Coordinates of C-alpha atoms and ligand atoms in Angstrom, one line a residue:
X1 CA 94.0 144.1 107.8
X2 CA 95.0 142.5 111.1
X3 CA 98.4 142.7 112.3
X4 CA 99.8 140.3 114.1
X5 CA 102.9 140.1 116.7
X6 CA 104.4 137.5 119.1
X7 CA 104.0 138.3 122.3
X8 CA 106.9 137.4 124.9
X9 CA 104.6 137.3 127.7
X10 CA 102.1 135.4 126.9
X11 CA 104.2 132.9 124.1
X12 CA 101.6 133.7 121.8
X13 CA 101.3 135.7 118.3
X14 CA 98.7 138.2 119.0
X15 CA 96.6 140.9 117.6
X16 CA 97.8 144.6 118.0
X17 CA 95.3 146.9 118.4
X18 CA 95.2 150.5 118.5
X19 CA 93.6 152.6 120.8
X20 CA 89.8 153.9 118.9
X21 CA 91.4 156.8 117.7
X22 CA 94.1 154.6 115.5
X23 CA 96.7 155.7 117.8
X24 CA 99.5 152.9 118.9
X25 CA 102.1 154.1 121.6
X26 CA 105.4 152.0 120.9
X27 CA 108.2 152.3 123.4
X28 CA 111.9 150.8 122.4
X29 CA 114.5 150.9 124.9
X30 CA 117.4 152.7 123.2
X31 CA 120.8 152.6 123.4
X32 CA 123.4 153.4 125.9
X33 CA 125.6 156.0 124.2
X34 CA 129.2 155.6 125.4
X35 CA 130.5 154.4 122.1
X36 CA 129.1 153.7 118.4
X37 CA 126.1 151.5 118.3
X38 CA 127.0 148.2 116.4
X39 CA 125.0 146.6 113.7
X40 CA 123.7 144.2 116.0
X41 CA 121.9 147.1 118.3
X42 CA 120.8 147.8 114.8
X43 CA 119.4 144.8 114.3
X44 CA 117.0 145.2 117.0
X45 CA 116.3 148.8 116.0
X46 CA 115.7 148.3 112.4
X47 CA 112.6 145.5 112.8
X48 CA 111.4 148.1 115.4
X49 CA 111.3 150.4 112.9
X50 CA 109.6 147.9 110.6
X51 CA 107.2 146.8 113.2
X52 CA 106.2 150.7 113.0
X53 CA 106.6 151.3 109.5
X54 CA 103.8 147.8 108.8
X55 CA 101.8 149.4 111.4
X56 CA 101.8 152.4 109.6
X57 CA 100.4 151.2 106.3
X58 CA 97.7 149.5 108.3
X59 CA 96.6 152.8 108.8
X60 CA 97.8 153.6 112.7
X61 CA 99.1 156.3 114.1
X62 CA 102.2 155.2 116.1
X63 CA 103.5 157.4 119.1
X64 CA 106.8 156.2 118.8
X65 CA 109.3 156.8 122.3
X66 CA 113.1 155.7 122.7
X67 CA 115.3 156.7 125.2
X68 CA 118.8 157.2 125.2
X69 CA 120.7 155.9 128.3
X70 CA 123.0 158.8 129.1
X71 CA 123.8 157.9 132.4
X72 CA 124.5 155.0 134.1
X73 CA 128.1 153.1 135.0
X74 CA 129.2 152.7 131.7
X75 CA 128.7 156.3 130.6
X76 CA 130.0 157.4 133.7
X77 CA 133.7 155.3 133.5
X78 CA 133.9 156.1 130.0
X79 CA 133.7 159.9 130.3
X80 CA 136.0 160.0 132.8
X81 CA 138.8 157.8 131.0
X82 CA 138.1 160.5 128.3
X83 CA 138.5 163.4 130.9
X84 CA 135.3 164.4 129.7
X85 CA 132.0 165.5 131.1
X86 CA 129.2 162.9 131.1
X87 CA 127.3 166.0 129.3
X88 CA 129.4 166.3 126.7
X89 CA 130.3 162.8 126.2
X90 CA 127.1 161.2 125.8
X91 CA 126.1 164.5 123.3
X92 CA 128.7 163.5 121.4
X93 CA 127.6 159.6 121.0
X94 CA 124.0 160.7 120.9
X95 CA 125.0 162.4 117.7
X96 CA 127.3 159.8 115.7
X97 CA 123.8 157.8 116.9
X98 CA 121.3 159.5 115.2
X99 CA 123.9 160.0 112.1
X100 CA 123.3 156.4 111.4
X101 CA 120.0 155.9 112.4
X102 CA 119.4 158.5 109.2
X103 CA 121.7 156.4 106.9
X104 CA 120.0 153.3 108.0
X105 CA 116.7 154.9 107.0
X106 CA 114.9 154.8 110.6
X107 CA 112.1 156.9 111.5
X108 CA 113.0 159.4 114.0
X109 CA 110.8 158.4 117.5
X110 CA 108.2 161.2 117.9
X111 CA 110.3 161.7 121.5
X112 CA 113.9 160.8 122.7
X113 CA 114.2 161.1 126.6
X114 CA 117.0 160.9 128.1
X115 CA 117.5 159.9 131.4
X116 CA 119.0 162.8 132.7
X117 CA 116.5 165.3 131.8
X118 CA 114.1 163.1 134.0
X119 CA 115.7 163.0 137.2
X120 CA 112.8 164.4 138.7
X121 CA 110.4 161.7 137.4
X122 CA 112.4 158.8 138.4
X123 CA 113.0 160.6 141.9
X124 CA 109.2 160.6 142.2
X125 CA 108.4 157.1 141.0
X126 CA 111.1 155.6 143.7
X127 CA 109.3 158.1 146.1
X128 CA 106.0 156.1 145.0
X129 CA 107.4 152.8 145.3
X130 CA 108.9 154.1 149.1
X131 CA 105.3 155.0 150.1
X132 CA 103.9 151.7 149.0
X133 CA 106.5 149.4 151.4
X134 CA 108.0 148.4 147.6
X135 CA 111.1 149.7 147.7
X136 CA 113.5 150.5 151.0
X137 CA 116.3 152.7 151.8
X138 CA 119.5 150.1 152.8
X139 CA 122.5 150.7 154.8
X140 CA 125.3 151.8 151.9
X141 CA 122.3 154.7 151.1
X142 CA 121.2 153.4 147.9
X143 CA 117.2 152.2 147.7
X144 CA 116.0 148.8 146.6
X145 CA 113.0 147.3 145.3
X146 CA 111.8 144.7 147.2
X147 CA 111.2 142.0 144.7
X148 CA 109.5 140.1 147.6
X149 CA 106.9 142.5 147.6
X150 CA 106.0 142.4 144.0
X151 CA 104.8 138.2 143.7
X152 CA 104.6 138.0 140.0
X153 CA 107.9 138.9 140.3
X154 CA 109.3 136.6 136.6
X155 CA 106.3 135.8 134.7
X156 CA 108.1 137.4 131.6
X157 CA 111.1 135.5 131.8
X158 CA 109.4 132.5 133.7
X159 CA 112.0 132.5 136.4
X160 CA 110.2 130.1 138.3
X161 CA 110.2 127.3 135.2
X162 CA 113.8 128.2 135.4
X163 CA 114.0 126.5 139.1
X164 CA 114.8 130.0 140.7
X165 CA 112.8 131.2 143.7
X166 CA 111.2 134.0 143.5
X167 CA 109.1 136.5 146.2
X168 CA 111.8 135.5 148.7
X169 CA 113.3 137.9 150.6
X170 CA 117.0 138.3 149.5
X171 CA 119.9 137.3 152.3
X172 CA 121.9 139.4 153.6
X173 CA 123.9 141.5 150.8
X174 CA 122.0 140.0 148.5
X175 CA 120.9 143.1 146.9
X176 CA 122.7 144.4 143.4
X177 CA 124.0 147.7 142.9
X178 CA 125.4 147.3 139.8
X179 CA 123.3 148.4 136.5
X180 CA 123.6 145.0 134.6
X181 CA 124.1 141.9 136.3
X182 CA 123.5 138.5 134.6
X183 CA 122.6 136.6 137.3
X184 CA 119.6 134.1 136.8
X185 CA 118.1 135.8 140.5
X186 CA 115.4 137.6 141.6
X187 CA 117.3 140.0 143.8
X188 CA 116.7 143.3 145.0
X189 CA 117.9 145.9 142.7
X190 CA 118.8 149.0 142.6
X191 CA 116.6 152.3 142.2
X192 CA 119.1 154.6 143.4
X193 CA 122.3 154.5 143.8
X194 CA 124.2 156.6 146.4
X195 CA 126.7 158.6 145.4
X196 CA 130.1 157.1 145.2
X197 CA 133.6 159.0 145.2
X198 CA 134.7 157.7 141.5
X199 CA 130.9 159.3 140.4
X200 CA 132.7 162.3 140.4
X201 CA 130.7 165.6 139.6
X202 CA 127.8 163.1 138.7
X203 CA 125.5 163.1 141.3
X204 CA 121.3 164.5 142.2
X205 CA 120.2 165.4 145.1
X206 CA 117.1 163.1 146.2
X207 CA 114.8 162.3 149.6
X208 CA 117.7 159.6 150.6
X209 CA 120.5 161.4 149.8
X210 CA 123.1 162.2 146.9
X211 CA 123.3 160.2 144.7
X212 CA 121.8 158.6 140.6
X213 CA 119.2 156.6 139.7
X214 CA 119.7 153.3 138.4
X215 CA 119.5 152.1 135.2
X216 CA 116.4 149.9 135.1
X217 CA 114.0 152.5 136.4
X218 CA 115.1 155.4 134.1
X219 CA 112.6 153.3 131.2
X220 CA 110.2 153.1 133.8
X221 CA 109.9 156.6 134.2
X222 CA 109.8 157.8 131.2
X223 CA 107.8 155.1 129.4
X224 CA 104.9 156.5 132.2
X225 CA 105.8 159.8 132.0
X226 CA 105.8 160.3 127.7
X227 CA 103.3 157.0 127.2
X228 CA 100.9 156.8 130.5
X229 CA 100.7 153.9 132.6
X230 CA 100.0 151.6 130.1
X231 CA 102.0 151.1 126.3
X232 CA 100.7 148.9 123.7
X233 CA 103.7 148.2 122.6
X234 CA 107.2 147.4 124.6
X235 CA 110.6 146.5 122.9
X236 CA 114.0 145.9 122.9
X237 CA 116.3 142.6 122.3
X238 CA 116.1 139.5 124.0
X239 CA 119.1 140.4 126.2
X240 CA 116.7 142.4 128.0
X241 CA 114.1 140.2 129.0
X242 CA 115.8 139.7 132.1
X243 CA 116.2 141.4 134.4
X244 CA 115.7 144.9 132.6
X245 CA 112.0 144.1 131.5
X246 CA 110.9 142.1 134.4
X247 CA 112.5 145.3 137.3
X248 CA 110.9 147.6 134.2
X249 CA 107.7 145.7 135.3
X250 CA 107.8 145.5 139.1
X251 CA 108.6 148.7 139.5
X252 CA 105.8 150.2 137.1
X253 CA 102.9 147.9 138.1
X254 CA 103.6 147.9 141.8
X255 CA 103.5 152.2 141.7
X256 CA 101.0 152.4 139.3
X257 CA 99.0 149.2 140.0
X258 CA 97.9 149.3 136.2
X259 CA 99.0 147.0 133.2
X260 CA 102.5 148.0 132.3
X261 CA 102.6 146.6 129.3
X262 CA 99.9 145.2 126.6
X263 CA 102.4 143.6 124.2
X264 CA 106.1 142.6 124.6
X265 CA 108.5 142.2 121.5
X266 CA 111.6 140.7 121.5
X267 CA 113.9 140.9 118.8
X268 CA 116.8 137.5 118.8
X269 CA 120.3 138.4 118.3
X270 CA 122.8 139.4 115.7
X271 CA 125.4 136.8 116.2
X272 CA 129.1 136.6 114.7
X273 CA 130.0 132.8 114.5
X274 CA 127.9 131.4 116.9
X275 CA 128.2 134.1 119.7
X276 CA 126.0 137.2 120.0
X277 CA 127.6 140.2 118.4
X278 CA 128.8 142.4 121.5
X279 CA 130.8 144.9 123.1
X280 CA 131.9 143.1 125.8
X281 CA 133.0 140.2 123.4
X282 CA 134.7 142.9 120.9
X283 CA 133.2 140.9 117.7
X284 CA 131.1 143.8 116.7
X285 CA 130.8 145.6 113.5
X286 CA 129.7 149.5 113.3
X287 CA 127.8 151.2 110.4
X288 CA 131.5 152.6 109.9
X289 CA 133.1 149.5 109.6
X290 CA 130.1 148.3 106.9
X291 CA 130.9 151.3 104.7
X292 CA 135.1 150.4 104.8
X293 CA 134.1 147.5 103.4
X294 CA 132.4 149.3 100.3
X295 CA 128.5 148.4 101.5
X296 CA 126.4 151.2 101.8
X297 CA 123.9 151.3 104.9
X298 CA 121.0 150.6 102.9
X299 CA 122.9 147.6 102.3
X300 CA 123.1 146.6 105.8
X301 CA 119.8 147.4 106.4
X302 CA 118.6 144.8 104.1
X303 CA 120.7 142.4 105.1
X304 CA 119.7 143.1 109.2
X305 CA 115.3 142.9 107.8
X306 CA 116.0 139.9 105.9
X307 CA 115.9 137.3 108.8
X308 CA 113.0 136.4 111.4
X309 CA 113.3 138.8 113.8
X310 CA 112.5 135.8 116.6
X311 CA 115.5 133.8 115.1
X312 CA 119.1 134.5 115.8
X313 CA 120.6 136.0 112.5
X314 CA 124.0 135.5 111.1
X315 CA 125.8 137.9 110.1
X316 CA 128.9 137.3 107.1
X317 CA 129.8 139.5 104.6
X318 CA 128.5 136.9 101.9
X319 CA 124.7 138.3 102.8
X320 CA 125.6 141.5 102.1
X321 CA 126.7 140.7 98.9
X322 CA 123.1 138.8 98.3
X323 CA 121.3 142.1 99.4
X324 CA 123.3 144.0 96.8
X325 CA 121.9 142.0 94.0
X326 CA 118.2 141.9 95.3
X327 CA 118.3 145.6 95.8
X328 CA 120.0 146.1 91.8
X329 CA 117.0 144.0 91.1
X330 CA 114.6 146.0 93.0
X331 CA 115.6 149.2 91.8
X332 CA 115.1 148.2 88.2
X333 CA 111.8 147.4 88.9
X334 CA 110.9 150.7 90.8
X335 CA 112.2 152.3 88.2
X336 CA 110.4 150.9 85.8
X337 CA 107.0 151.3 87.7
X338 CA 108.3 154.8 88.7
X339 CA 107.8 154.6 92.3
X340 CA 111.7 155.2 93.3
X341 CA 110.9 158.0 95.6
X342 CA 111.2 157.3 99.2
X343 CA 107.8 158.0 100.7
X344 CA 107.8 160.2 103.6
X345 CA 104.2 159.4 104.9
X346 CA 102.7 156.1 104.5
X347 CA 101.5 154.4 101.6
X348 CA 98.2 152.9 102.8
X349 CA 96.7 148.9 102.3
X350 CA 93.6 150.3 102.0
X351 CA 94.5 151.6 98.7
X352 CA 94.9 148.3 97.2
X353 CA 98.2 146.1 96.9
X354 CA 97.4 144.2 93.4
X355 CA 100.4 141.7 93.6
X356 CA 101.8 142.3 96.6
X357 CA 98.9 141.4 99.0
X358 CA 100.8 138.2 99.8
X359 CA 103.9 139.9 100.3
X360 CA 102.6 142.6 102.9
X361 CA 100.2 139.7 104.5
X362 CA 103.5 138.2 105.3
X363 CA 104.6 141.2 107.4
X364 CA 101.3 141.1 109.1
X365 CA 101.6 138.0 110.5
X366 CA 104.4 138.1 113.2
X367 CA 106.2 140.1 110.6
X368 CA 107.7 137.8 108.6
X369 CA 110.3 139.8 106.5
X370 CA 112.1 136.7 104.7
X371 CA 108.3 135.5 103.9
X372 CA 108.0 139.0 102.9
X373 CA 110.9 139.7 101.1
X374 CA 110.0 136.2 99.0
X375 CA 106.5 137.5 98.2
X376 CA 107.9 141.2 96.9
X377 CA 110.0 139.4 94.8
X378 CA 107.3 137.0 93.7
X379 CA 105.1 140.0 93.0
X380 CA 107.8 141.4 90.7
X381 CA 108.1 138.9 88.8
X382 CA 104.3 138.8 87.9
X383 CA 104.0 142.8 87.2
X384 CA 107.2 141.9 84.6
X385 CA 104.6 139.2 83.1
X386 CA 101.7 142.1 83.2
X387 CA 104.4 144.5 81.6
X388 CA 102.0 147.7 80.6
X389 CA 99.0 146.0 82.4
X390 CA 100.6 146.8 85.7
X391 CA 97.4 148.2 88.1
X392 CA 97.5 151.6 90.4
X393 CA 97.0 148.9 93.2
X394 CA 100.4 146.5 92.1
X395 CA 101.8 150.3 91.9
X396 CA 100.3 151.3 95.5
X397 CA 101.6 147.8 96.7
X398 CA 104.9 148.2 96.0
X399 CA 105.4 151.3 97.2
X400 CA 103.4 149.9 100.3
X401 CA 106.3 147.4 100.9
X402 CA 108.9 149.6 100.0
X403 CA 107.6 151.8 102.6
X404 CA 106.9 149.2 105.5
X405 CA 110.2 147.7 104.9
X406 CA 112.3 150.8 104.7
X407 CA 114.1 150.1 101.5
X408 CA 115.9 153.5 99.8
X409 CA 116.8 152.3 96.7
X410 CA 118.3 155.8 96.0
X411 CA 121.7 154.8 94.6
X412 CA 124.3 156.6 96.4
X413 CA 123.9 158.7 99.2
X414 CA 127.4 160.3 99.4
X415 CA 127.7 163.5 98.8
X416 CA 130.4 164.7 96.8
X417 CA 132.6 166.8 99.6
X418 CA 131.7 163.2 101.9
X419 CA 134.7 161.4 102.6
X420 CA 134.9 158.2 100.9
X421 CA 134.2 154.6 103.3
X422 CA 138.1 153.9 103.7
X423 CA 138.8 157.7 104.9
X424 CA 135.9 157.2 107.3
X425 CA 137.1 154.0 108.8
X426 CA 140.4 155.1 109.4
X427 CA 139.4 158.1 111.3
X428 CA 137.5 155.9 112.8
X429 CA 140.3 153.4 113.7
X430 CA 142.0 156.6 114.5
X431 CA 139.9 157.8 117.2
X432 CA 139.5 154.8 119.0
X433 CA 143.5 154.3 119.2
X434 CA 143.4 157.5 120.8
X435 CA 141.0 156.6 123.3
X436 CA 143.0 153.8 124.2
X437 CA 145.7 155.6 124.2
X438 CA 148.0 153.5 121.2
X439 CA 149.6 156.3 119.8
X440 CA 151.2 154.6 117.4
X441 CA 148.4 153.0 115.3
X442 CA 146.9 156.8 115.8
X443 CA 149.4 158.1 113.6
X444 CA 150.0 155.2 111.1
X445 CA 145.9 156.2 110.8
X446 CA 147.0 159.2 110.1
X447 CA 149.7 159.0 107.4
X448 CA 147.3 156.5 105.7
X449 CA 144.1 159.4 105.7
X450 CA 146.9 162.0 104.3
X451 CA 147.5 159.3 101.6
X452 CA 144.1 159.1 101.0
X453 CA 144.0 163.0 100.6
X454 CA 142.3 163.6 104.2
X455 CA 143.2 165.6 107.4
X456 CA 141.6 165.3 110.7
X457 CA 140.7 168.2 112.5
X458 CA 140.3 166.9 116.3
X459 CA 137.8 168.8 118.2
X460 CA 136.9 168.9 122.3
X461 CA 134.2 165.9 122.0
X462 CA 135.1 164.4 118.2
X463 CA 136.9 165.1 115.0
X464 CA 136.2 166.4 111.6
X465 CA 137.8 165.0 108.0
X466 CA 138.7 167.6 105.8
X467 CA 139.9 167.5 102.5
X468 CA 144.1 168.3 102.6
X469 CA 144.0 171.2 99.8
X470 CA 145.1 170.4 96.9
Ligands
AMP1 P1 122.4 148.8 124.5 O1 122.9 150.1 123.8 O2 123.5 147.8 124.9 O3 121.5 149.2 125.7 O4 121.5 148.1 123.4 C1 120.6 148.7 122.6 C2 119.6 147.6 122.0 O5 120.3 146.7 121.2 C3 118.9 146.8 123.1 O6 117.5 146.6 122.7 C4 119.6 145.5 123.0 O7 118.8 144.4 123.5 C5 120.0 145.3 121.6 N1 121.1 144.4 121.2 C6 122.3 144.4 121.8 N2 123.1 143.4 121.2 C7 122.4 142.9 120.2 C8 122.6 141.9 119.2 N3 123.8 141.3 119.1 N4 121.6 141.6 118.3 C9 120.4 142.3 118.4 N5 120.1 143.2 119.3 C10 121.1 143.6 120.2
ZN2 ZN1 114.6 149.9 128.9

């Protein structure tokens, strides 16, 4: 069984291969945790997690690495509006992460760096890149990389088909400082950033001074230092093509003067009507604001596999409605085959798929989940027709694709003493009015949780819903 993936790079769908031992390394950039995810970060993490998952029942081991950004502008303004410490703050988003990467069924990576337990790798990789004439130390104290020393400098996001110069050494100022800039440039950027009064207590000390690394080289580091030189597998969404992959690139191939990266796959947006679902455009939905609604995260999880992961997807609440019937109709048919229970390790092809050999050849090639999703249904429809016939392989197949696509049909996950959707939501509304300080739709939150029968306990870094005793 081949599996096939598009490759950014090279515009082409292309074979993955495993190393001989069956091992895959897979690194995803993760997510920067100064507030809850939104459904379209979880867009790009759930096909991750299906890309791993497919790989998986092909029989490969995947060495699975995502980092969690827990320093970098954002984090640092956003703790400080909070009066918090960067520590604390981003523990506390880390957490309400990984609470709905569980409800949204995701493998757990085999490691999570963060980027501040690796100060000292980054601090050697810009040492690297010092030694090598790649990267200099400029007057405001922070250190650049020299794009014009690196002249492949845009092949992933063909700058240079995109009329931009590249290799050219930058004018005067030219350089960026900040973490994210959306400039179509090849500038230099930065690889540490000196210390700056409103960084407050968050600072290292480094060979050029006090100071942080920037956000760019943080994946570089630790994609080398958990992965080795070279991963088969690199990811994240098309937002971060440029410049994030293309400075991830510079910066490792020009220290390590290996192959960064065999494989690059981009996952397309989640867009709200016609725009990309973002913070920064405030159209986003969380997990929390899914569940208000009355869907459940499996739910949404369905609804985020169900498009091409290389095509922008839509999002309305009408296809969440659509993946509650096809999952009703799904369950049934586990049921009847009796292969309901969530596998933990993978079902494998080579143990036949009877029926569903279309369906999972569909994931295989540049995993195509709607293609997919068409044959698992199409594969139901013939084990109805075989009735009693049904084979161990349509049985192994099923649970194959079940698997690979990550589908709990477990009806309801909430636990009795769990706080029903609408309770969640409002603390949720609640908490963020606090942040921002609106003290009045804080306590209209409030009055409307008591109505509901709930009481929120506020803590130093979050809150806790209790049940108000009857
Ligand atoms: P961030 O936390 O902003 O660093 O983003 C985490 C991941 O979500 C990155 O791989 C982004 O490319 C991806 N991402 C951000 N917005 C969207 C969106 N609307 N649709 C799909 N992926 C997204
Ligand atoms: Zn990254």
């Amino acid at each position: 069984m081949t599996l096939r993936l598009h490759d950014t790079m090279t515009r082409e769908d292309r074979e993955i291969h495993p190393a001989p031992d069956g091992t895959l390394s897979l690194y995803c950039c993760g997510p920067t945790v100064y507030g809850p995810a939104h459904i379209g970060n979880f867009r790009t993490f759930v096909m991750q997690d299906v890309f791993r998952r497919t790989a998986e029942t092909c029989g490969m081991r995947v060495r699975h690495v995502r980092n969690i950004t827990d320093v970098d502008d954002k984090t640092i303004r956003q703790s400080q509006a909070e009066g918090k410490s960067l520590i604390d703050f981003t523990a506390y988003w880390s957490e309400r992460f990984h609470a709905d990467c569980m409800a949204l069924n995701l493998l757990a990576p085999e490691q999570e760096p963060g980027a501040v337990g690796h100060i000292e790798q980054q601090v050697t990789l810009i040492s690297r890149l010092v030694d090598k004439g790649h990267a200099y130390r400029a007057a405001d104290g922070s250190v650049y990389f020299d794009v014009s020393s690196f002249p492949s400098y845009g092949r992933l996001s063909r700058l240079a088909e995109r009329s931009i110069t590249t290799g050219a050494a930058p004018a005067e100022g030219e350089a960026v400082a900040s973490d994210e800039y959306q400039r179509d440039d090849a500038v230099d950027f930065a690889l540490w950033k000196a210390r700056k009064p409103e960084d407050g207590p968050n600072y290292w000390c480094s060979p050029w001074g006090e100071g942080r690394p920037g956000w760019h080289l943080e994946c570089s580091a630790m994609c080398m230092c958990h992965l080795g030189e070279t991963v088969d597998v690199h990811s994240g969404g098309i937002d971060l093509i440029f410049p994030h992959h293309e400075n991830e690139i510079a910066q490792s191939e020009a220290a390590s003067g290996a192959e960064f990266v065999k494989h690059w796959f981009h996952i397309a947006h989640l867009m709200v009507d016609g725009s990309k679902m973002s913070k920064s455009l405030g159209n986003l939905y969380t997990l929390g604001d899914i569940r208000a609604k009355g869907f459940t995260p499996a739910e949404a999880r369905y609804t985020l596999a169900s498009g091409h992961y290389g095509q922008p997807l839509n999002f309305t609440w009408d296809t969440l409605h659509a993946s509650r019937q096809a999952m009703a109709r799904l369950r049934k048919a586990a049921r009847t085959c009796d292969v309901l229970d969530p596998s933990i390790t993978a079902p494998l092809v080579r143990d036949g798929l009877g029926v569903f050999e279309p369906a999972h050849a569909a994931l295989c090639n540049d995993l195509n989940t709607p293609a997919a999703l068409g044959g698992l249904f199409t594969g139901l429809r013939e084990l109805e027709k075989k009735g009693e016939a049904a084979s161990a392989e349509d049985r192994n197949g099923l649970r194959v694709m079940l698997y690979a696509l990550g589908i709990d049909l477990s009806e309801d996950k909430t636990t009795p003493d769990e706080a029903p959707p609408e309770a969640l939501a409002l603390a949720e509304a609640r908490w963020k009015a606090k942040a921002a300080k609106d003290w009045p739709e804080a306590d209209r939150c409030r009055k409307e949780l008591a109505a509901l029968g709930w009481q929120v306990k506020d803590g130093k870094d979050g809150y806790e819903l209790i049940p108000v005793a009857s």
